[in-house]
């Protein structure tokens, strides 16, 4: 493989081809799960470099994992253990992060390393928003990662990340590498010309075509979610209605660019903070809002008291960091933390020294959450953050004032600061769960993390576990995108317990409730892909070149043992 490494160094420069366990650690080790050996990590700086690296990899019959921020929660952008029959090259695209506005910004073209945070800030200046706004699980996450995973996010009206307009590469059944231009932008007739023109922004407004038959977002979702009596979930990863080329591909193609809709920014936004000790009360509110409101909410986020407590204590340093420095610097902070953890791990001190230090120093800072939020935490087990905009504010205010207070619940209208802090506390939950595990290694075996889509007609939405199963957990965390009925359920398993057996029991109980899983984090290396999803992956990648093993599928060439012929790569364009 020396010749391949030399070729990739010639393409991107020696400093952008990383080898060895220390240099590659932050790329080959998942944020929560997944880790494996790699031949190299390559960081192209242009689309043309990405294509030439990909050519070299296919010519040398190696596995390719395309990755941006590596913030996924199910290990889907890293290798997973052993069992691969070819060396692995990770192509990290974060250096290729340009965003082009089309027209007056009604649509954008995002290159593969563009982050949600960068897109949000770019659009804010023109009064528009992307499909999703930033959250803890996707701080630093890429636009491309969201589309490839059909990620949903917190915004009620916009549904899963989706587009039918993409520029991507795939390998066909006989091993030929193709570049497929479905961006709806005239860029030329061969791969090098297409990518060079896009790299240089050498296309004109008249080169951009608008085809009403091709969608750049899930236009039907706002009606879909209002069907509150439907026996199926609103959105989940195995839903074939939103599988299309790059969308839902889970890295089974190599994405070069995506064309996406943007949305007018909401005005006069207000957060209503609702607390209750009865899950049925929140279920009634959900049905009233989706079934009867003239104005759909912007978001409706749920937190259980246990999630609130985890975020309050173990997400405090991240909360304070974002409040002080914004989300721009979070990826840099995570990179520095990963480097430090790599050093301490290599010296025998372990890989979580930074977590213990950060947890210690965070405790020295004064209380960071508003008093009214903490008071509701003490009074109520279930918390709903209802975000409304425009005319919806008055509609929600009137509805909630008419409904509350009750014997088991109440609400208040947040100030701007309270609303921002409430949402930030909700979105540091994901990192807080990881922190709890990492600073309590004697008590916690590991995390069992489930990402669940409940049927839209579900009334008994809050999980009640058998006492013997509940006793096997150190603590649990429940939060989610409540109006979409997407729940994030995480279980910190007591030391010595069998995490796999526990996960299977939890999934069995979810099957009895008609749930689909995963809902938006994709299968990664934690879930078994359902047959229709496996068929979709195989149709995209018949040689199993890209991200093999995803969803419990084969890690082997051509999806079966390696004696099958590999074919000879030839580049073409469609």
Coordinates of C-alpha atoms in Angstrom, one line a residue:
X1 CA 0.0 0.0 0.0
X2 CA 3.0 2.3 -0.1
X3 CA 2.2 3.4 -3.6
X4 CA -1.3 4.3 -2.6
X5 CA -0.1 6.4 0.3
X6 CA 2.4 8.1 -2.0
X7 CA -0.3 8.9 -4.6
X8 CA -2.6 10.4 -2.0
X9 CA 0.3 12.5 -0.6
X10 CA 1.0 13.7 -4.2
X11 CA -2.7 14.7 -4.5
X12 CA -3.4 16.5 -1.1
X13 CA 0.1 17.1 0.3
X14 CA 2.0 15.0 2.8
X15 CA 0.6 16.9 5.9
X16 CA -2.9 16.0 4.9
X17 CA -2.3 12.2 4.8
X18 CA -2.4 11.0 8.4
X19 CA -1.1 7.6 9.4
X20 CA -0.5 5.9 12.8
X21 CA -2.7 5.4 15.8
X22 CA -2.0 8.8 17.4
X23 CA -2.5 10.9 14.3
X24 CA -5.7 9.1 13.2
X25 CA -7.3 8.7 16.6
X26 CA -9.9 11.4 16.4
X27 CA -11.0 10.2 12.9
X28 CA -11.1 6.5 13.4
X29 CA -12.7 6.6 16.9
X30 CA -16.4 7.5 17.1
X31 CA -17.8 10.2 19.2
X32 CA -19.7 7.6 21.3
X33 CA -19.2 4.2 19.6
X34 CA -17.0 2.6 17.0
X35 CA -13.3 2.3 16.5
X36 CA -11.0 0.5 14.2
X37 CA -7.7 0.4 12.4
X38 CA -7.2 2.4 9.2
X39 CA -4.4 2.6 6.6
X40 CA -4.7 6.4 6.5
X41 CA -6.9 9.4 7.0
X42 CA -6.8 11.8 4.0
X43 CA -8.0 15.4 4.1
X44 CA -8.6 16.8 0.6
X45 CA -8.8 20.5 0.2
X46 CA -10.9 20.6 -3.0
X47 CA -13.5 18.5 -4.8
X48 CA -11.0 17.6 -7.5
X49 CA -8.6 16.4 -4.8
X50 CA -11.4 14.3 -3.3
X51 CA -12.1 12.8 -6.6
X52 CA -8.5 11.9 -7.3
X53 CA -8.0 10.4 -3.9
X54 CA -11.2 8.4 -4.5
X55 CA -9.8 7.2 -7.9
X56 CA -6.6 6.0 -6.2
X57 CA -8.6 4.2 -3.5
X58 CA -10.9 2.4 -5.9
X59 CA -7.9 1.5 -8.2
X60 CA -6.2 -0.1 -5.2
X61 CA -9.3 -1.9 -4.0
X62 CA -9.4 -0.4 -0.5
X63 CA -12.5 0.4 1.6
X64 CA -13.5 4.0 1.7
X65 CA -15.3 5.7 4.6
X66 CA -16.3 9.3 3.8
X67 CA -16.5 11.4 7.0
X68 CA -17.0 15.0 7.9
X69 CA -17.2 16.0 11.6
X70 CA -17.5 12.5 13.1
X71 CA -20.1 13.6 15.5
X72 CA -22.5 10.6 14.9
X73 CA -23.9 8.8 17.9
X74 CA -24.0 5.2 16.4
X75 CA -20.5 4.8 15.0
X76 CA -21.5 5.1 11.4
X77 CA -18.6 7.2 10.2
X78 CA -15.7 5.1 11.6
X79 CA -14.6 1.5 11.2
X80 CA -16.1 -0.9 13.7
X81 CA -13.6 -3.5 15.1
X82 CA -12.2 -6.3 13.0
X83 CA -13.5 -8.5 10.1
X84 CA -12.8 -6.3 7.1
X85 CA -11.1 -8.0 4.1
X86 CA -9.4 -4.8 2.7
X87 CA -7.5 -1.9 4.2
X88 CA -9.6 1.2 5.1
X89 CA -9.0 4.8 4.1
X90 CA -11.0 7.5 5.7
X91 CA -11.6 10.6 3.5
X92 CA -12.3 13.5 5.8
X93 CA -14.0 16.4 4.0
X94 CA -14.0 19.1 6.6
X95 CA -11.6 21.3 4.6
X96 CA -14.1 21.4 1.7
X97 CA -16.8 23.5 3.4
X98 CA -17.9 26.2 1.0
X99 CA -21.6 27.2 0.8
X100 CA -23.0 28.8 -2.3
X101 CA -26.3 30.8 -2.2
X102 CA -28.6 30.2 -5.2
X103 CA -30.9 33.1 -6.2
X104 CA -31.6 35.2 -3.2
X105 CA -30.7 32.4 -0.9
X106 CA -33.9 30.3 -1.3
X107 CA -31.6 27.4 -2.0
X108 CA -28.0 26.6 -1.2
X109 CA -25.3 24.3 -2.6
X110 CA -23.3 22.8 0.3
X111 CA -19.9 21.1 -0.3
X112 CA -19.3 18.0 1.7
X113 CA -17.5 19.6 4.7
X114 CA -20.0 22.4 5.2
X115 CA -21.4 22.4 8.8
X116 CA -24.9 23.1 10.0
X117 CA -23.5 25.8 12.2
X118 CA -21.8 27.5 9.3
X119 CA -24.9 27.3 7.2
X120 CA -27.1 28.6 9.9
X121 CA -24.9 31.7 10.4
X122 CA -24.6 32.3 6.6
X123 CA -28.4 32.3 6.2
X124 CA -29.1 34.3 9.3
X125 CA -27.6 37.4 7.6
X126 CA -30.3 37.2 4.9
X127 CA -33.2 36.3 7.2
X128 CA -33.4 32.6 6.4
X129 CA -32.7 29.3 8.1
X130 CA -31.5 25.8 7.1
X131 CA -33.4 22.6 7.5
X132 CA -32.1 22.1 11.0
X133 CA -30.7 24.2 13.8
X134 CA -27.8 23.2 15.9
X135 CA -28.1 20.8 18.8
X136 CA -25.7 19.0 21.1
X137 CA -25.5 15.8 19.0
X138 CA -24.7 17.8 15.9
X139 CA -22.5 20.7 17.2
X140 CA -20.0 20.8 14.3
X141 CA -22.0 18.2 12.3
X142 CA -22.1 18.5 8.6
X143 CA -25.0 19.2 6.3
X144 CA -24.0 16.2 4.2
X145 CA -24.0 13.9 7.3
X146 CA -27.5 15.0 8.1
X147 CA -28.8 14.2 4.6
X148 CA -27.0 10.9 4.4
X149 CA -28.6 9.9 7.7
X150 CA -32.0 11.4 7.0
X151 CA -31.5 13.2 10.3
X152 CA -34.6 15.0 11.6
X153 CA -33.5 17.6 14.1
X154 CA -35.8 19.6 16.3
X155 CA -37.8 21.6 13.8
X156 CA -41.4 20.4 13.5
X157 CA -42.3 21.6 10.1
X158 CA -39.3 20.5 8.1
X159 CA -39.0 16.8 8.6
X160 CA -36.0 14.6 7.9
X161 CA -33.0 16.1 6.0
X162 CA -33.7 15.3 2.4
X163 CA -32.8 16.2 -1.2
X164 CA -33.1 14.7 -4.6
X165 CA -30.4 17.1 -6.0
X166 CA -26.9 15.9 -5.3
X167 CA -23.5 15.4 -6.9
X168 CA -22.0 12.1 -5.8
X169 CA -19.7 9.2 -6.8
X170 CA -20.5 5.6 -6.7
X171 CA -18.9 2.3 -7.8
X172 CA -20.9 0.0 -10.0
X173 CA -21.2 -3.8 -10.0
X174 CA -18.0 -4.3 -12.0
X175 CA -15.9 -1.9 -10.1
X176 CA -16.2 1.3 -12.2
X177 CA -16.2 4.6 -10.5
X178 CA -18.9 7.0 -11.7
X179 CA -19.6 10.7 -11.0
X180 CA -23.3 11.4 -11.0
X181 CA -24.4 15.0 -11.4
X182 CA -28.0 15.4 -10.3
X183 CA -27.5 18.9 -8.8
X184 CA -29.5 20.5 -11.6
X185 CA -26.5 22.7 -12.4
X186 CA -24.8 22.5 -15.8
X187 CA -21.1 22.0 -15.0
X188 CA -19.7 20.1 -18.0
X189 CA -19.4 16.6 -19.3
X190 CA -16.5 14.8 -17.5
X191 CA -15.6 14.4 -13.8
X192 CA -12.6 16.7 -13.8
X193 CA -14.3 19.5 -15.6
X194 CA -17.5 19.2 -13.4
X195 CA -15.5 19.3 -10.2
X196 CA -13.1 22.0 -11.3
X197 CA -15.9 24.3 -12.3
X198 CA -17.7 23.7 -9.0
X199 CA -14.5 24.2 -7.0
X200 CA -14.0 27.5 -8.8
X201 CA -17.6 28.6 -8.6
X202 CA -17.5 28.8 -12.4
X203 CA -21.2 28.5 -13.1
X204 CA -23.7 31.2 -14.0
X205 CA -27.3 31.7 -12.8
X206 CA -28.5 30.4 -16.2
X207 CA -26.6 27.2 -15.6
X208 CA -28.9 26.5 -12.5
X209 CA -32.0 24.6 -13.5
X210 CA -35.2 24.5 -11.5
X211 CA -37.1 21.2 -11.9
X212 CA -40.3 21.2 -9.9
X213 CA -40.3 17.4 -9.9
X214 CA -37.1 17.2 -7.9
X215 CA -37.3 18.2 -4.2
X216 CA -34.6 19.8 -2.2
X217 CA -36.5 19.3 1.1
X218 CA -39.3 17.1 2.5
X219 CA -42.1 19.4 1.3
X220 CA -44.9 17.1 2.5
X221 CA -43.8 16.8 6.1
X222 CA -45.9 19.5 7.7
X223 CA -49.0 17.7 6.5
X224 CA -47.6 14.3 7.3
X225 CA -47.0 15.1 11.0
X226 CA -50.5 16.5 11.5
X227 CA -51.9 13.0 10.8
X228 CA -52.1 12.3 14.6
X229 CA -54.2 9.1 14.1
X230 CA -51.8 7.4 11.8
X231 CA -50.5 4.1 13.1
X232 CA -47.0 4.7 11.7
X233 CA -44.2 7.0 12.9
X234 CA -43.7 10.5 11.3
X235 CA -40.1 9.8 10.4
X236 CA -37.6 7.0 10.8
X237 CA -34.4 5.9 9.0
X238 CA -35.9 2.8 7.3
X239 CA -38.8 4.8 5.8
X240 CA -38.4 4.3 2.0
X241 CA -40.4 7.5 1.3
X242 CA -37.2 9.5 1.9
X243 CA -34.5 7.2 0.4
X244 CA -33.1 8.7 -2.7
X245 CA -29.5 8.5 -3.9
X246 CA -27.5 10.5 -1.3
X247 CA -30.5 10.9 1.0
X248 CA -30.4 8.1 3.6
X249 CA -27.4 6.6 2.0
X250 CA -25.4 6.3 5.2
X251 CA -22.1 6.8 3.4
X252 CA -22.7 4.2 0.6
X253 CA -21.9 6.8 -1.9
X254 CA -19.3 9.6 -1.8
X255 CA -21.0 13.0 -1.7
X256 CA -19.4 16.0 -3.4
X257 CA -22.3 18.6 -3.1
X258 CA -25.9 18.9 -2.1
X259 CA -28.6 21.3 -3.2
X260 CA -31.1 22.2 -0.5
X261 CA -34.0 24.5 0.2
X262 CA -33.8 27.2 2.9
X263 CA -36.6 28.7 4.9
X264 CA -37.7 32.1 6.0
X265 CA -36.6 32.8 9.6
X266 CA -39.3 32.9 12.2
X267 CA -40.0 36.2 13.8
X268 CA -41.1 37.1 17.3
X269 CA -40.1 33.7 18.7
X270 CA -41.3 32.8 22.2
X271 CA -40.6 29.7 24.2
X272 CA -43.3 28.3 26.5
X273 CA -42.0 26.1 29.3
X274 CA -44.5 23.4 30.3
X275 CA -44.2 21.1 33.3
X276 CA -46.3 18.1 34.3
X277 CA -46.3 15.0 36.5
X278 CA -48.7 13.2 34.2
X279 CA -47.4 12.0 30.7
X280 CA -51.0 11.8 29.5
X281 CA -51.3 15.6 29.9
X282 CA -48.4 16.2 27.5
X283 CA -50.0 13.6 25.1
X284 CA -53.2 15.7 25.1
X285 CA -51.3 18.9 24.4
X286 CA -49.4 17.2 21.5
X287 CA -52.7 16.1 19.9
X288 CA -54.3 19.5 20.4
X289 CA -51.3 21.4 19.0
X290 CA -50.8 19.2 15.9
X291 CA -54.5 18.5 15.3
X292 CA -56.0 21.9 16.0
X293 CA -53.5 24.8 15.9
X294 CA -53.6 27.0 12.9
X295 CA -49.8 27.6 13.2
X296 CA -47.5 24.6 13.6
X297 CA -44.8 25.2 16.3
X298 CA -41.2 25.8 15.4
X299 CA -40.1 23.1 17.9
X300 CA -41.4 21.0 20.8
X301 CA -38.6 19.5 22.8
X302 CA -39.2 17.1 25.7
X303 CA -36.9 16.4 28.7
X304 CA -37.5 14.1 31.7
X305 CA -36.3 15.3 35.1
X306 CA -33.5 12.8 34.9
X307 CA -32.3 14.3 31.6
X308 CA -32.5 17.7 33.1
X309 CA -30.3 16.6 36.0
X310 CA -27.7 15.0 33.8
X311 CA -27.5 18.1 31.6
X312 CA -27.4 20.4 34.6
X313 CA -24.5 18.6 36.2
X314 CA -22.6 16.8 33.5
X315 CA -23.2 19.2 30.6
X316 CA -22.4 22.4 32.5
X317 CA -18.9 22.9 31.0
X318 CA -20.3 22.6 27.5
X319 CA -23.2 24.8 28.3
X320 CA -20.9 27.5 29.6
X321 CA -18.5 27.2 26.7
X322 CA -21.2 27.6 24.1
X323 CA -22.7 30.6 26.0
X324 CA -19.3 32.3 26.2
X325 CA -17.7 31.4 22.9
X326 CA -20.6 30.3 20.6
X327 CA -20.8 27.1 18.6
X328 CA -18.0 28.1 16.2
X329 CA -15.3 27.0 18.5
X330 CA -16.8 23.8 19.7
X331 CA -15.3 21.6 17.0
X332 CA -11.8 23.0 17.8
X333 CA -12.4 22.3 21.5
X334 CA -13.4 18.7 20.8
X335 CA -10.3 18.3 18.6
X336 CA -8.1 19.6 21.4
X337 CA -9.8 17.3 23.8
X338 CA -9.3 14.3 21.5
X339 CA -5.6 15.2 21.2
X340 CA -5.2 15.5 24.9
X341 CA -7.0 12.2 25.5
X342 CA -4.8 10.5 23.0
X343 CA -1.7 11.7 24.9
X344 CA -3.0 10.5 28.3
X345 CA -4.1 7.2 26.8
X346 CA -0.7 6.5 25.3
X347 CA 1.0 7.3 28.6
X348 CA -1.1 4.9 30.5
X349 CA -3.3 7.5 32.3
X350 CA -6.4 6.5 30.4
X351 CA -8.5 8.2 27.8
X352 CA -10.8 10.2 30.0
X353 CA -8.5 12.4 32.1
X354 CA -9.9 15.5 30.3
X355 CA -13.4 14.6 31.3
X356 CA -12.5 14.4 35.0
X357 CA -10.7 17.7 34.9
X358 CA -13.5 19.5 33.0
X359 CA -16.1 18.0 35.4
X360 CA -14.0 19.2 38.4
X361 CA -13.6 22.8 37.1
X362 CA -17.2 23.1 36.0
X363 CA -18.4 22.5 39.6
X364 CA -16.4 25.6 40.7
X365 CA -18.6 27.9 38.6
X366 CA -21.9 29.4 40.1
X367 CA -25.4 28.2 39.1
X368 CA -25.9 28.6 35.4
X369 CA -29.6 27.8 34.9
X370 CA -32.4 30.3 35.5
X371 CA -34.3 30.0 38.8
X372 CA -37.7 29.4 37.1
X373 CA -36.3 26.4 35.2
X374 CA -34.8 24.9 38.3
X375 CA -38.1 25.4 40.2
X376 CA -40.0 23.5 37.5
X377 CA -37.4 20.8 37.7
X378 CA -38.2 20.4 41.4
X379 CA -42.0 20.4 40.9
X380 CA -42.5 18.4 37.7
X381 CA -41.1 15.2 36.2
X382 CA -41.9 15.9 32.6
X383 CA -40.8 19.1 30.8
X384 CA -42.0 20.3 27.3
X385 CA -40.3 23.3 25.6
X386 CA -42.8 24.7 23.1
X387 CA -41.3 27.2 20.7
X388 CA -43.7 29.3 18.7
X389 CA -43.2 32.2 16.2
X390 CA -45.3 34.9 14.6
X391 CA -49.1 34.5 15.0
X392 CA -48.5 31.2 16.7
X393 CA -47.3 32.9 19.8
X394 CA -50.7 34.4 20.6
X395 CA -52.4 31.1 19.7
X396 CA -50.2 29.1 22.1
X397 CA -50.5 31.7 24.8
X398 CA -54.3 31.7 24.7
X399 CA -54.4 27.9 24.6
X400 CA -52.0 27.3 27.5
X401 CA -53.6 30.0 29.7
X402 CA -56.9 28.3 29.2
X403 CA -55.5 24.9 30.0
X404 CA -53.3 25.6 33.0
X405 CA -52.7 25.4 35.9
X406 CA -54.0 21.9 36.5
X407 CA -53.6 19.6 39.5
X408 CA -50.5 18.1 38.0
X409 CA -49.0 20.8 35.7
X410 CA -48.4 24.4 34.8
X411 CA -46.5 26.6 32.4
X412 CA -44.7 29.9 32.1
X413 CA -43.7 32.1 29.2
X414 CA -39.9 32.4 29.0
X415 CA -37.9 35.6 28.7
X416 CA -35.5 35.5 25.7
X417 CA -32.6 34.5 28.0
X418 CA -34.6 31.8 29.8
X419 CA -35.8 30.3 26.4
X420 CA -32.2 30.2 25.1
X421 CA -30.9 28.6 28.2
X422 CA -33.7 26.1 28.3
X423 CA -32.9 24.9 24.8
X424 CA -29.2 24.9 25.4
X425 CA -29.7 22.8 28.5
X426 CA -31.8 20.4 26.4
X427 CA -29.1 20.2 23.7
X428 CA -26.2 19.4 26.0
X429 CA -27.9 16.3 27.2
X430 CA -26.2 14.0 24.6
X431 CA -22.7 15.0 25.8
X432 CA -23.7 14.9 29.4
X433 CA -24.6 11.2 29.1
X434 CA -21.2 10.4 27.7
X435 CA -19.5 12.5 30.4
X436 CA -21.4 10.5 33.1
X437 CA -20.1 7.3 31.7
X438 CA -16.6 8.5 31.4
X439 CA -16.3 9.8 34.9
X440 CA -18.0 6.8 36.6
X441 CA -16.1 3.9 35.1
X442 CA -16.5 1.8 38.3
X443 CA -20.2 2.1 38.2
X444 CA -21.1 2.1 34.5
X445 CA -20.5 -0.7 32.1
X446 CA -21.5 1.3 29.1
X447 CA -24.4 3.3 27.4
X448 CA -27.3 1.6 25.7
X449 CA -28.6 4.4 23.5
X450 CA -31.9 4.0 21.6
X451 CA -33.3 6.4 19.0
X452 CA -36.9 5.6 18.8
X453 CA -39.8 6.7 16.5
X454 CA -43.2 6.1 18.1
X455 CA -46.4 5.8 15.9
X456 CA -48.2 9.1 15.5
X457 CA -51.3 7.8 17.2
X458 CA -49.4 6.7 20.4
X459 CA -51.0 7.9 23.6
X460 CA -48.9 6.0 26.2
X461 CA -45.7 7.5 24.9
X462 CA -43.6 7.4 28.1
X463 CA -41.7 4.2 28.7
X464 CA -42.4 2.2 31.9
X465 CA -39.9 -0.7 32.3
X466 CA -40.3 -3.9 34.3
X467 CA -38.8 -3.5 37.8
X468 CA -36.1 -6.2 37.2
X469 CA -34.9 -4.5 34.0
X470 CA -35.0 -1.0 35.6
X471 CA -32.8 -2.3 38.4
X472 CA -30.0 -3.0 35.9
X473 CA -29.4 0.7 35.2
X474 CA -27.4 3.2 37.1
X475 CA -29.5 5.9 35.6
X476 CA -31.7 6.6 32.5
X477 CA -32.2 9.5 30.2
X478 CA -35.3 10.4 28.3
X479 CA -35.6 13.4 25.9
X480 CA -36.7 13.9 22.4
X481 CA -38.5 15.8 19.6
X482 CA -41.9 15.3 21.2
X483 CA -44.3 16.5 18.5
X484 CA -42.6 14.3 16.0
X485 CA -42.7 11.5 18.6
X486 CA -39.0 10.9 18.2
X487 CA -37.5 9.9 21.5
X488 CA -33.9 9.5 22.6
X489 CA -33.7 6.9 25.4
X490 CA -30.4 6.2 27.0
X491 CA -29.6 3.7 29.7
X492 CA -26.4 3.8 31.7
X493 CA -25.9 0.1 32.5
X494 CA -24.6 -1.0 35.8
X495 CA -21.1 -2.4 35.9
X496 CA -21.0 -6.1 35.1
X497 CA -24.3 -6.3 33.3
X498 CA -24.6 -7.6 29.7
X499 CA -25.3 -4.5 27.5
X500 CA -26.2 -6.5 24.4
X501 CA -28.7 -8.7 26.2
X502 CA -30.3 -5.6 27.8
X503 CA -30.5 -3.8 24.4
X504 CA -32.2 -6.8 22.9
X505 CA -34.8 -6.9 25.7
X506 CA -35.4 -3.1 25.3
X507 CA -35.9 -3.6 21.5
X508 CA -38.3 -6.4 22.1
X509 CA -40.4 -4.1 24.3
X510 CA -40.3 -1.4 21.6
X511 CA -41.5 -3.9 19.0
X512 CA -44.5 -4.6 21.1
X513 CA -45.3 -0.9 21.0
X514 CA -45.1 -0.6 17.2
X515 CA -42.0 1.6 17.4
X516 CA -39.4 2.0 14.6
X517 CA -35.7 2.4 15.3
X518 CA -33.5 4.2 14.8
X519 CA -35.4 7.3 14.2
X520 CA -32.8 9.8 13.0
X521 CA -29.3 8.8 14.0
X522 CA -29.2 6.0 11.5
X523 CA -28.2 2.4 12.0
X524 CA -24.5 2.9 12.3
X525 CA -22.9 -0.1 13.9
X526 CA -25.4 -0.4 16.7
X527 CA -28.6 -1.3 14.9
X528 CA -29.5 -4.1 12.4
X529 CA -30.7 -2.5 9.1
X530 CA -34.1 -3.7 8.0
X531 CA -34.4 -5.7 4.7
X532 CA -35.6 -2.7 2.7
X533 CA -32.8 -0.5 4.0
X534 CA -30.2 -3.2 3.2
X535 CA -31.5 -3.5 -0.3
X536 CA -31.2 0.3 -0.7
X537 CA -27.6 0.1 0.4
X538 CA -26.8 -2.7 -2.0
X539 CA -28.4 -0.9 -4.9
X540 CA -26.1 2.1 -4.2
X541 CA -22.9 0.2 -3.6
X542 CA -23.0 -3.3 -5.2
X543 CA -19.2 -3.9 -4.6
X544 CA -19.5 -2.9 -0.9
X545 CA -16.7 -0.4 -1.3
X546 CA -18.1 2.4 0.8
X547 CA -18.6 2.1 4.6
X548 CA -19.1 -1.7 4.7
X549 CA -20.6 -3.3 7.7
X550 CA -23.1 -0.5 8.3
X551 CA -26.4 -1.7 9.9
X552 CA -24.9 -5.2 10.6
X553 CA -24.3 -5.9 6.9
X554 CA -21.3 -7.7 5.4
X555 CA -17.9 -6.1 5.7
X556 CA -16.6 -8.1 2.7
X557 CA -16.1 -7.3 -0.9
X558 CA -19.2 -7.7 -3.1
X559 CA -21.2 -8.3 0.2
X560 CA -19.7 -11.9 0.3
X561 CA -16.4 -13.7 0.7
X562 CA -13.4 -12.0 -1.0
X563 CA -12.8 -14.6 -3.7
X564 CA -15.3 -12.7 -5.8
X565 CA -13.7 -10.8 -8.7
X566 CA -13.0 -7.1 -7.8
X567 CA -13.2 -5.8 -11.4
X568 CA -11.2 -3.0 -12.9
X569 CA -12.1 0.6 -12.1
X570 CA -12.9 2.9 -15.0
X571 CA -14.1 6.4 -14.5
X572 CA -17.3 7.5 -16.3
X573 CA -19.8 10.3 -15.9
X574 CA -23.6 10.2 -15.9

